[in-house]
PDB file of C-alpha atoms in Angstrom:
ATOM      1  CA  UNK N 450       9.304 -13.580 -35.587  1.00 52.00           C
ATOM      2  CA  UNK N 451       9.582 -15.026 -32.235  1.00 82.00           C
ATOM      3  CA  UNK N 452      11.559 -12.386 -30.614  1.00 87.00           C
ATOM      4  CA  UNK N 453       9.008  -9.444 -32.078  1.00 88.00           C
ATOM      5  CA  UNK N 454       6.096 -11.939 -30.379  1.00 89.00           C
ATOM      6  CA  UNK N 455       7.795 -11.785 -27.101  1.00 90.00           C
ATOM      7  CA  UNK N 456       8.346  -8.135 -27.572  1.00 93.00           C
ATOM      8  CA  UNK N 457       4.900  -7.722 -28.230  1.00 93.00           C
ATOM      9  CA  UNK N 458       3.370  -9.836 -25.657  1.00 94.00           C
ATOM     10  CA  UNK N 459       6.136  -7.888 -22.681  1.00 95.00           C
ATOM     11  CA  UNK N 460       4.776  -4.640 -23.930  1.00 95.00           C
ATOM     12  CA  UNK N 461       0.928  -6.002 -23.213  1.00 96.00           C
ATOM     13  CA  UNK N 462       1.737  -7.391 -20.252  1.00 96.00           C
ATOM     14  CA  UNK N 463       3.353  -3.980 -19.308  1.00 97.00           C
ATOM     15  CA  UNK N 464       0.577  -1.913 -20.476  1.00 97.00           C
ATOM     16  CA  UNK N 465      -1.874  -4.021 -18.672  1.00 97.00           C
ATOM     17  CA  UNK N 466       0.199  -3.601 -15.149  1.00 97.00           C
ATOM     18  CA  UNK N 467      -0.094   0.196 -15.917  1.00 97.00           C
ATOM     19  CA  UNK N 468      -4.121  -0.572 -17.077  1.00 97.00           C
ATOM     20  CA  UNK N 469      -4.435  -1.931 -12.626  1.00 97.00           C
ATOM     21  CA  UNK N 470      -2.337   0.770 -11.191  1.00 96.00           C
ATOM     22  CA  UNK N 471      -5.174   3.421 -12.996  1.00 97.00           C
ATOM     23  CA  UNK N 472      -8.002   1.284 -11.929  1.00 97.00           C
ATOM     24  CA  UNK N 473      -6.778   0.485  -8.803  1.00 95.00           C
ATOM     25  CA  UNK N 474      -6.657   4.580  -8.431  1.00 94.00           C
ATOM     26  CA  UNK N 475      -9.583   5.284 -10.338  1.00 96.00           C
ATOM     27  CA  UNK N 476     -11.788   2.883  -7.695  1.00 95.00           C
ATOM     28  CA  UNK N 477      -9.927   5.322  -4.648  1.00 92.00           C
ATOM     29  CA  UNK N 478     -10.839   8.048  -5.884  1.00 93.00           C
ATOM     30  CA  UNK N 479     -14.514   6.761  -6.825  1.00 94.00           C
ATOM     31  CA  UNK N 480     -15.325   4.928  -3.930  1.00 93.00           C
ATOM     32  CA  UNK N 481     -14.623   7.741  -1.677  1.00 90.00           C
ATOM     33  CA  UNK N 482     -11.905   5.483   0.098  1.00 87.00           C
ATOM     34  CA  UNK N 483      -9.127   8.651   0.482  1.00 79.00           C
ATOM     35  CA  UNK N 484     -11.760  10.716   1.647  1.00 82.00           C
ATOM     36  CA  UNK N 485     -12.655   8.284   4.334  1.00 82.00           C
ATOM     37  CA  UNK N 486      -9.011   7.558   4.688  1.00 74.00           C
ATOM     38  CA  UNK N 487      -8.094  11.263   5.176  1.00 74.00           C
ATOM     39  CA  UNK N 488     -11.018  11.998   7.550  1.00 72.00           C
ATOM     40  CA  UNK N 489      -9.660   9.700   9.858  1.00 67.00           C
ATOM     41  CA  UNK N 490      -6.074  10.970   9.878  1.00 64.00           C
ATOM     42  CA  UNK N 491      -7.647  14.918  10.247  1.00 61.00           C
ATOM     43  CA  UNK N 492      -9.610  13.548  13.440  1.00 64.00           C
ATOM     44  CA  UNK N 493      -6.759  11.974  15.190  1.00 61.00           C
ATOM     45  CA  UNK N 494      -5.513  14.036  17.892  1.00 55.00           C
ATOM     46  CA  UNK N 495      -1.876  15.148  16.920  1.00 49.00           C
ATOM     47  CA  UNK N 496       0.178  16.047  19.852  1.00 45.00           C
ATOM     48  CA  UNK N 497       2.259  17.829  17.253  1.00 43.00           C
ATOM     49  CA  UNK N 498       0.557  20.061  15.946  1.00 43.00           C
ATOM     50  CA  UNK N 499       2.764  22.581  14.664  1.00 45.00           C
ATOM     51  CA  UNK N 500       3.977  19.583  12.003  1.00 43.00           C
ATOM     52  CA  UNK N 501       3.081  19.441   8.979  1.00 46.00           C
ATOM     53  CA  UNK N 502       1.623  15.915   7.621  1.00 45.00           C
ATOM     54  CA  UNK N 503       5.215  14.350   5.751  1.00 48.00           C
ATOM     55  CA  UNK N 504       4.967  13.517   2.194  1.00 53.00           C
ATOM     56  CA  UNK N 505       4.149  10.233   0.546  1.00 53.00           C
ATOM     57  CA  UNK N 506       7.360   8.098   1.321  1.00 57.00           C
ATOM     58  CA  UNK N 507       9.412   6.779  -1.570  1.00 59.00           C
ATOM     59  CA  UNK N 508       9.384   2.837  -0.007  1.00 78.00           C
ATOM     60  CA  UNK N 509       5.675   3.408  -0.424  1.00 81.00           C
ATOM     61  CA  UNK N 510       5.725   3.909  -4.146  1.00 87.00           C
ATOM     62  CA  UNK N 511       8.235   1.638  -4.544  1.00 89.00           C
ATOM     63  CA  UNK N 512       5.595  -0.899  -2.862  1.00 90.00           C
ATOM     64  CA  UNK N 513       3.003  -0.328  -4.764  1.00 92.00           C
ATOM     65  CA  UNK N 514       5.101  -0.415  -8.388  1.00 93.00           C
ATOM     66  CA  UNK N 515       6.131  -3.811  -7.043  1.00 94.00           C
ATOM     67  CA  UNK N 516       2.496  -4.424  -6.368  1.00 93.00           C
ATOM     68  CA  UNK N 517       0.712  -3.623  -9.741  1.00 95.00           C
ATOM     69  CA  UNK N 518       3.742  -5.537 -11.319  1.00 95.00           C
ATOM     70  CA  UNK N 519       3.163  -8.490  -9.631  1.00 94.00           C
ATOM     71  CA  UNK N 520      -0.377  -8.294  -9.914  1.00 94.00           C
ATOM     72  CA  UNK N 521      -0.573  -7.192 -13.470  1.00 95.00           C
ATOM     73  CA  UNK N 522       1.674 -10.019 -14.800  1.00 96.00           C
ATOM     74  CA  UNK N 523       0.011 -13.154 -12.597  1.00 94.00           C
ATOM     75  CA  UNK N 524      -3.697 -12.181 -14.346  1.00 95.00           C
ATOM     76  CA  UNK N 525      -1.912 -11.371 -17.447  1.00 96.00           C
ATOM     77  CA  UNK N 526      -0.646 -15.229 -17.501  1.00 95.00           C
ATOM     78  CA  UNK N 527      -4.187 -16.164 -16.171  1.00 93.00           C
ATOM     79  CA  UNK N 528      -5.537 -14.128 -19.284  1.00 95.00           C
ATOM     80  CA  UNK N 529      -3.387 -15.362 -22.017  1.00 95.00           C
ATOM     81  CA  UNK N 530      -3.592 -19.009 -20.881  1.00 93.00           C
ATOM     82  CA  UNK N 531      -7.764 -18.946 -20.933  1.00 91.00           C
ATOM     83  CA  UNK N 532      -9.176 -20.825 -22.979  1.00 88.00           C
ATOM     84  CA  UNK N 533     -12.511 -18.701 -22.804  1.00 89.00           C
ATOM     85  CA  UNK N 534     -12.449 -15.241 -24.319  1.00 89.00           C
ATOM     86  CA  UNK N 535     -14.793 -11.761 -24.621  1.00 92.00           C
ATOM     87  CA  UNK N 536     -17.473 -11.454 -21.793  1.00 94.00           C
ATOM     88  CA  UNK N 537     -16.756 -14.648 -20.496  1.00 93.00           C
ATOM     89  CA  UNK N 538     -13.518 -14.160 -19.229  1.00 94.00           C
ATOM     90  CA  UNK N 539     -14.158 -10.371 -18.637  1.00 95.00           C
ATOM     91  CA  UNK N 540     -16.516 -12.044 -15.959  1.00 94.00           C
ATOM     92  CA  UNK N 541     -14.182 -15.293 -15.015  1.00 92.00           C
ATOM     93  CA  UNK N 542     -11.445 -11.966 -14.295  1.00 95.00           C
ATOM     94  CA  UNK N 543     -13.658 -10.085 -12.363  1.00 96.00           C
ATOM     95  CA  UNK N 544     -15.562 -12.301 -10.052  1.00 92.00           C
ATOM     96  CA  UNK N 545     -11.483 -13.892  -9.571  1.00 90.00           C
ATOM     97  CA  UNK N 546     -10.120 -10.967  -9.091  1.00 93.00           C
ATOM     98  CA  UNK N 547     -12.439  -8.792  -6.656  1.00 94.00           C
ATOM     99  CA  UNK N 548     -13.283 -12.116  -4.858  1.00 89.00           C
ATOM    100  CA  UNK N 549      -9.464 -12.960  -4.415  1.00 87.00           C
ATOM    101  CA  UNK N 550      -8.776  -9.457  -3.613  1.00 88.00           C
ATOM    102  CA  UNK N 551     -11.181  -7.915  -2.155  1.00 91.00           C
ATOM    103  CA  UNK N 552     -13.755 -10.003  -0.594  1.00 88.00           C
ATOM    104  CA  UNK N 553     -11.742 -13.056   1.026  1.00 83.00           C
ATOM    105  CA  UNK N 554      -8.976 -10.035   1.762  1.00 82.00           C
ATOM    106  CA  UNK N 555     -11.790  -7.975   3.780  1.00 87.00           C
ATOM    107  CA  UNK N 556     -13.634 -10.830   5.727  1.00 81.00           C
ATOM    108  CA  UNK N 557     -11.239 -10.529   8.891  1.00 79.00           C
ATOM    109  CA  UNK N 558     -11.844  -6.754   8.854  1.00 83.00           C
ATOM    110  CA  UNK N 559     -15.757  -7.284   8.536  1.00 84.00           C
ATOM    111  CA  UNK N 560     -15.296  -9.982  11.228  1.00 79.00           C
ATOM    112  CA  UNK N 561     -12.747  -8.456  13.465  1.00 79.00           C
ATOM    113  CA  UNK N 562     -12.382  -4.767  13.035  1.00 79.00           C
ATOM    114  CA  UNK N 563     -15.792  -3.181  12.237  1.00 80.00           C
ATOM    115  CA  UNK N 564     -15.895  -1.041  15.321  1.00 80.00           C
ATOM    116  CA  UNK N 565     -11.922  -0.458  15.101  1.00 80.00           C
ATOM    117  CA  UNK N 566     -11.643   0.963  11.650  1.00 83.00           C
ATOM    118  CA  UNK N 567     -13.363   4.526  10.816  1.00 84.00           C
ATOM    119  CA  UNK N 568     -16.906   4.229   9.745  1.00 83.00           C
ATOM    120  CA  UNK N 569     -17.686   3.619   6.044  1.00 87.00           C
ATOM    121  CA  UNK N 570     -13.809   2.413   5.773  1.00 89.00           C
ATOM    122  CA  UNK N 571     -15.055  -1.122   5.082  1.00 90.00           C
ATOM    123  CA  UNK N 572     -17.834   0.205   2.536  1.00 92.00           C
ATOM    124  CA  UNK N 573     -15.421   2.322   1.135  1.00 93.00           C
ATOM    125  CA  UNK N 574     -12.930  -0.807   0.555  1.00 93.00           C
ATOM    126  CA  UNK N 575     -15.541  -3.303  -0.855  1.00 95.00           C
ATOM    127  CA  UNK N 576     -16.821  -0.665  -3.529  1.00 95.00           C
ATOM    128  CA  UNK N 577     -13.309   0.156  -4.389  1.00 95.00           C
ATOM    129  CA  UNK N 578     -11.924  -3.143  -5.370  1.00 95.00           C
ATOM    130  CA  UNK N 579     -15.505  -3.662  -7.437  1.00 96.00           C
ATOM    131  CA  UNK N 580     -14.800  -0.389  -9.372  1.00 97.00           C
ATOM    132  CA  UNK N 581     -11.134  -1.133 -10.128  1.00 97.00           C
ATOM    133  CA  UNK N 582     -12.030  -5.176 -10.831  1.00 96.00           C
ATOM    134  CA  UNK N 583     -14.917  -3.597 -13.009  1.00 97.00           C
ATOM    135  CA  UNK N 584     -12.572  -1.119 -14.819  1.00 97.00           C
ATOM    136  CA  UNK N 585      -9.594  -3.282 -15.327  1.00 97.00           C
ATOM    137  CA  UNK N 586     -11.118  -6.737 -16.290  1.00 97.00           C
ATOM    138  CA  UNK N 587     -12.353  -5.735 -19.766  1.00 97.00           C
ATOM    139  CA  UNK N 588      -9.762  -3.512 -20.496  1.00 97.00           C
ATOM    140  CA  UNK N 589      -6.785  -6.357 -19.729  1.00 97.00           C
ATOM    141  CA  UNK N 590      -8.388  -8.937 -22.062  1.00 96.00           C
ATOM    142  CA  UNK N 591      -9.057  -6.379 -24.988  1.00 96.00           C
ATOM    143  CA  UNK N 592      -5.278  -5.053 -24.604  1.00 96.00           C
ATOM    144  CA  UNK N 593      -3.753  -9.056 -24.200  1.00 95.00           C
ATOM    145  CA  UNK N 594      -6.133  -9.446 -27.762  1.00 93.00           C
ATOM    146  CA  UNK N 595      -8.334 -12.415 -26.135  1.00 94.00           C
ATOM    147  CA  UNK N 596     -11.601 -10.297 -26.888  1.00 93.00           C
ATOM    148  CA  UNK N 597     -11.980 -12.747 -29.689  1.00 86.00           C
ATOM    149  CA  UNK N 598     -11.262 -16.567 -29.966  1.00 75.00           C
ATOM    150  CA  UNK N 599      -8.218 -17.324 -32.093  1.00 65.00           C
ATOM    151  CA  UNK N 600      -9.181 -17.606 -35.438  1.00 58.00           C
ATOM    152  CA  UNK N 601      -5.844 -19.910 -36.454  1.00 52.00           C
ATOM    153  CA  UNK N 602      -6.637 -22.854 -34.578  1.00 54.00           C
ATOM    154  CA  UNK N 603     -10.390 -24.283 -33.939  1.00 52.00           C
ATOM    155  CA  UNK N 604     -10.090 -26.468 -30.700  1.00 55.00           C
ATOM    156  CA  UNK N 605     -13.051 -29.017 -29.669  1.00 59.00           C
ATOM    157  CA  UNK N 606     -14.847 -26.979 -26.572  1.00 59.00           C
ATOM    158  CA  UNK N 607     -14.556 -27.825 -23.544  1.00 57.00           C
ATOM    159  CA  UNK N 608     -17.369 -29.261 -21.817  1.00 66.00           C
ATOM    160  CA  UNK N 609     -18.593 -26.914 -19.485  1.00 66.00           C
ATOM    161  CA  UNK N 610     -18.493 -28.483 -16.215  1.00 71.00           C
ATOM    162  CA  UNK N 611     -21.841 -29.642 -13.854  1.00 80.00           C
ATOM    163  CA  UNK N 612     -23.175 -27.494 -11.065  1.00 80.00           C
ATOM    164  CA  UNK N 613     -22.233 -30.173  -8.795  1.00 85.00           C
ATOM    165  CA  UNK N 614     -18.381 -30.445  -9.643  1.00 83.00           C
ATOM    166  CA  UNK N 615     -18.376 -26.763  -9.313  1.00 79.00           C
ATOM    167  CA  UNK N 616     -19.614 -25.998  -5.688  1.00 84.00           C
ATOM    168  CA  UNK N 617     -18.013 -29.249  -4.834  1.00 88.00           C
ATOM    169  CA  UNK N 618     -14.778 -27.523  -5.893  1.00 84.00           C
ATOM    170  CA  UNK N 619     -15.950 -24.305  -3.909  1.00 80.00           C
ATOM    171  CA  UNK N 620     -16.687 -25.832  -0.929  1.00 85.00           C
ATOM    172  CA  UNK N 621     -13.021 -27.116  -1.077  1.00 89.00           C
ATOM    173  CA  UNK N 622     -11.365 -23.883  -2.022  1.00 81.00           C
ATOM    174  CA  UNK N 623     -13.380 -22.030   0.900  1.00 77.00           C
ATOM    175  CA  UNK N 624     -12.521 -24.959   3.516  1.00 83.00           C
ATOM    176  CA  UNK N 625      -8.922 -24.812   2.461  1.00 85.00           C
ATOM    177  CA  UNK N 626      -8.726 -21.359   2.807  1.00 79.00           C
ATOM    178  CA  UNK N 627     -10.674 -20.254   5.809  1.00 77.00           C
ATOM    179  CA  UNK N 628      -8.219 -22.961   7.184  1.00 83.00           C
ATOM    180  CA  UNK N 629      -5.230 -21.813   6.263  1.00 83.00           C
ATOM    181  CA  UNK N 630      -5.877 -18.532   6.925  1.00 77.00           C
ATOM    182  CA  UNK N 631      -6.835 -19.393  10.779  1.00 78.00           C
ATOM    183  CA  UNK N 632      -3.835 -21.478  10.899  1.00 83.00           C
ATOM    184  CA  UNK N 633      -1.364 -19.223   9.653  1.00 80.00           C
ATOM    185  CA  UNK N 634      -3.336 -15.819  11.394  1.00 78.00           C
ATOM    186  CA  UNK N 635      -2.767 -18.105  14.950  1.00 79.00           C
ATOM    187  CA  UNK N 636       0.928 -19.714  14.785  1.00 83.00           C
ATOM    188  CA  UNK N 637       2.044 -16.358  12.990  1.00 80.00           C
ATOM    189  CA  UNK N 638       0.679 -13.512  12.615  1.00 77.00           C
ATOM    190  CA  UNK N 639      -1.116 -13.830  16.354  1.00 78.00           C
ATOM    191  CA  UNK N 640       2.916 -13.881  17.567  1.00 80.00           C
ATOM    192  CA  UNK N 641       3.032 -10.556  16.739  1.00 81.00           C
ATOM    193  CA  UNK N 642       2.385  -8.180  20.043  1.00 81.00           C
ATOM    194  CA  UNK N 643       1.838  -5.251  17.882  1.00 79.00           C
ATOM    195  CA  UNK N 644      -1.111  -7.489  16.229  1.00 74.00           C
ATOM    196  CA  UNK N 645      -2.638  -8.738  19.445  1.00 75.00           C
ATOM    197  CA  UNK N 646      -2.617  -4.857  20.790  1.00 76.00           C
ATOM    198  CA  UNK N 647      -4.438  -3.660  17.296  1.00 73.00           C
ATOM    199  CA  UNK N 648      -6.963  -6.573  17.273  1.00 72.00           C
ATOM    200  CA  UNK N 649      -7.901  -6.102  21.535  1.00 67.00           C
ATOM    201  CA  UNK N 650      -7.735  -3.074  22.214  1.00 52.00           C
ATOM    202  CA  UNK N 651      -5.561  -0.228  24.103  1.00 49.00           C
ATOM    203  CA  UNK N 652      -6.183  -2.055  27.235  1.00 52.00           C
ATOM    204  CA  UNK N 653      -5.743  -5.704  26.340  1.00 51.00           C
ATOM    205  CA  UNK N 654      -2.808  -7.364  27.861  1.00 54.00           C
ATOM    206  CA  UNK N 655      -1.869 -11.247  27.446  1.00 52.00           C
ATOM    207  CA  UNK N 656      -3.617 -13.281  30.265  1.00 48.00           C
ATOM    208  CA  UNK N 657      -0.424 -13.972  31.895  1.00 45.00           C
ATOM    209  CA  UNK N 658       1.250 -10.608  32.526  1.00 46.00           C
ATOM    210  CA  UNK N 659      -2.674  -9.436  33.978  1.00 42.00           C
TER     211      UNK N 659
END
């Protein structure tokens, strides 16, 4: 019995990983991000024009299979140890999900690289991850089976916490991460020369070689 549970739950979890890499697709494709994305590659200059654009690499594939794996099985755990079920968690998913994802993901480009990347790029993104969150949050809690509460066991429930605690516990989250992102984006990434030439420009040089 326990091995066919395990069995089971693997082949959820798996189905749910397959459930992102569609939606994750689907919100492209919807969004209008690979249009955007292959307008700006058409209106590069090539110097090389005789070449034709190279195929999809395999590392890239590879990448993203690692990607909706990882993904798929973290908010499969998250699903399957919630305590909330149907609309509720369809809603705890998504607003975790496309704020995790998309939103705290996409504040350096709003901040930083709104006149680097091609117009409607940023747009493009932000629609995209609220199409695929959209897509794939209901359909990963009706395929893990937590569309309903468990009808074998009838827990006390919870009390739902105060306002208070809540944006108390935002505020937190947001310090702590706007924090460690700086922190980690400075002593890091901002090591990086390649970085420092993307983020300032062709021209940009560090102050002491001008």
């Amino acid at each position: 019995m326990a091995t066919r549970t395990i069995l089971r739950t693997g082949l959820r979890i798996l189905a749910v990983c397959l459930l992102f890499a569609v939606c994750f697709t689907v919100g492209g494709v919807l969004s209008g991000l690979d249009k955007v994305a292959q307008q700006s590659i058409a209106s590069q200059p090539d110097p090389l024009a005789n070449q034709q654009v190279p195929p999809i690499p395999d590392n890239f594939l590879r990448s993203f299979l690692i990607f909706t794996l990882c993904v798929g099985s973290i908010l499969s755990y998250l699903i399957l140890r919630a305590r909330w079920h149907g609309w509720m968690l369809v809603a705890a998913i998504f607003v975790s999900m496309y704020g995790i994802s998309t939103v705290a993901s996409q504040v350096d480009s709003v901040a930083f690289l709104s006149k680097k990347l091609p117009h409607g790029m940023i747009r493009a993104i932000f629609v995209q991850g609220a199409i695929a969150a959209a897509l794939f949050a209901p359909l990963a809690v009706l395929a893990l089976g937590k569309w309903r509460a468990a009808s074998i066991r009838a827990p006390t429930p919870a009390v739902p916490p105060k306002l208070a605690s809540i944006l108390l516990r935002l505020a937190i989250l947001v310090a702590a991460f706007v924090f460690l992102y700086m922190f980690f984006g400075y002593y890091v990434a901002w090591r990086n020369p390649e970085l420092q030439h993307f983020y300032g420009g062709r021209n940009w040089q560090p102050s002491g070689r001008r």
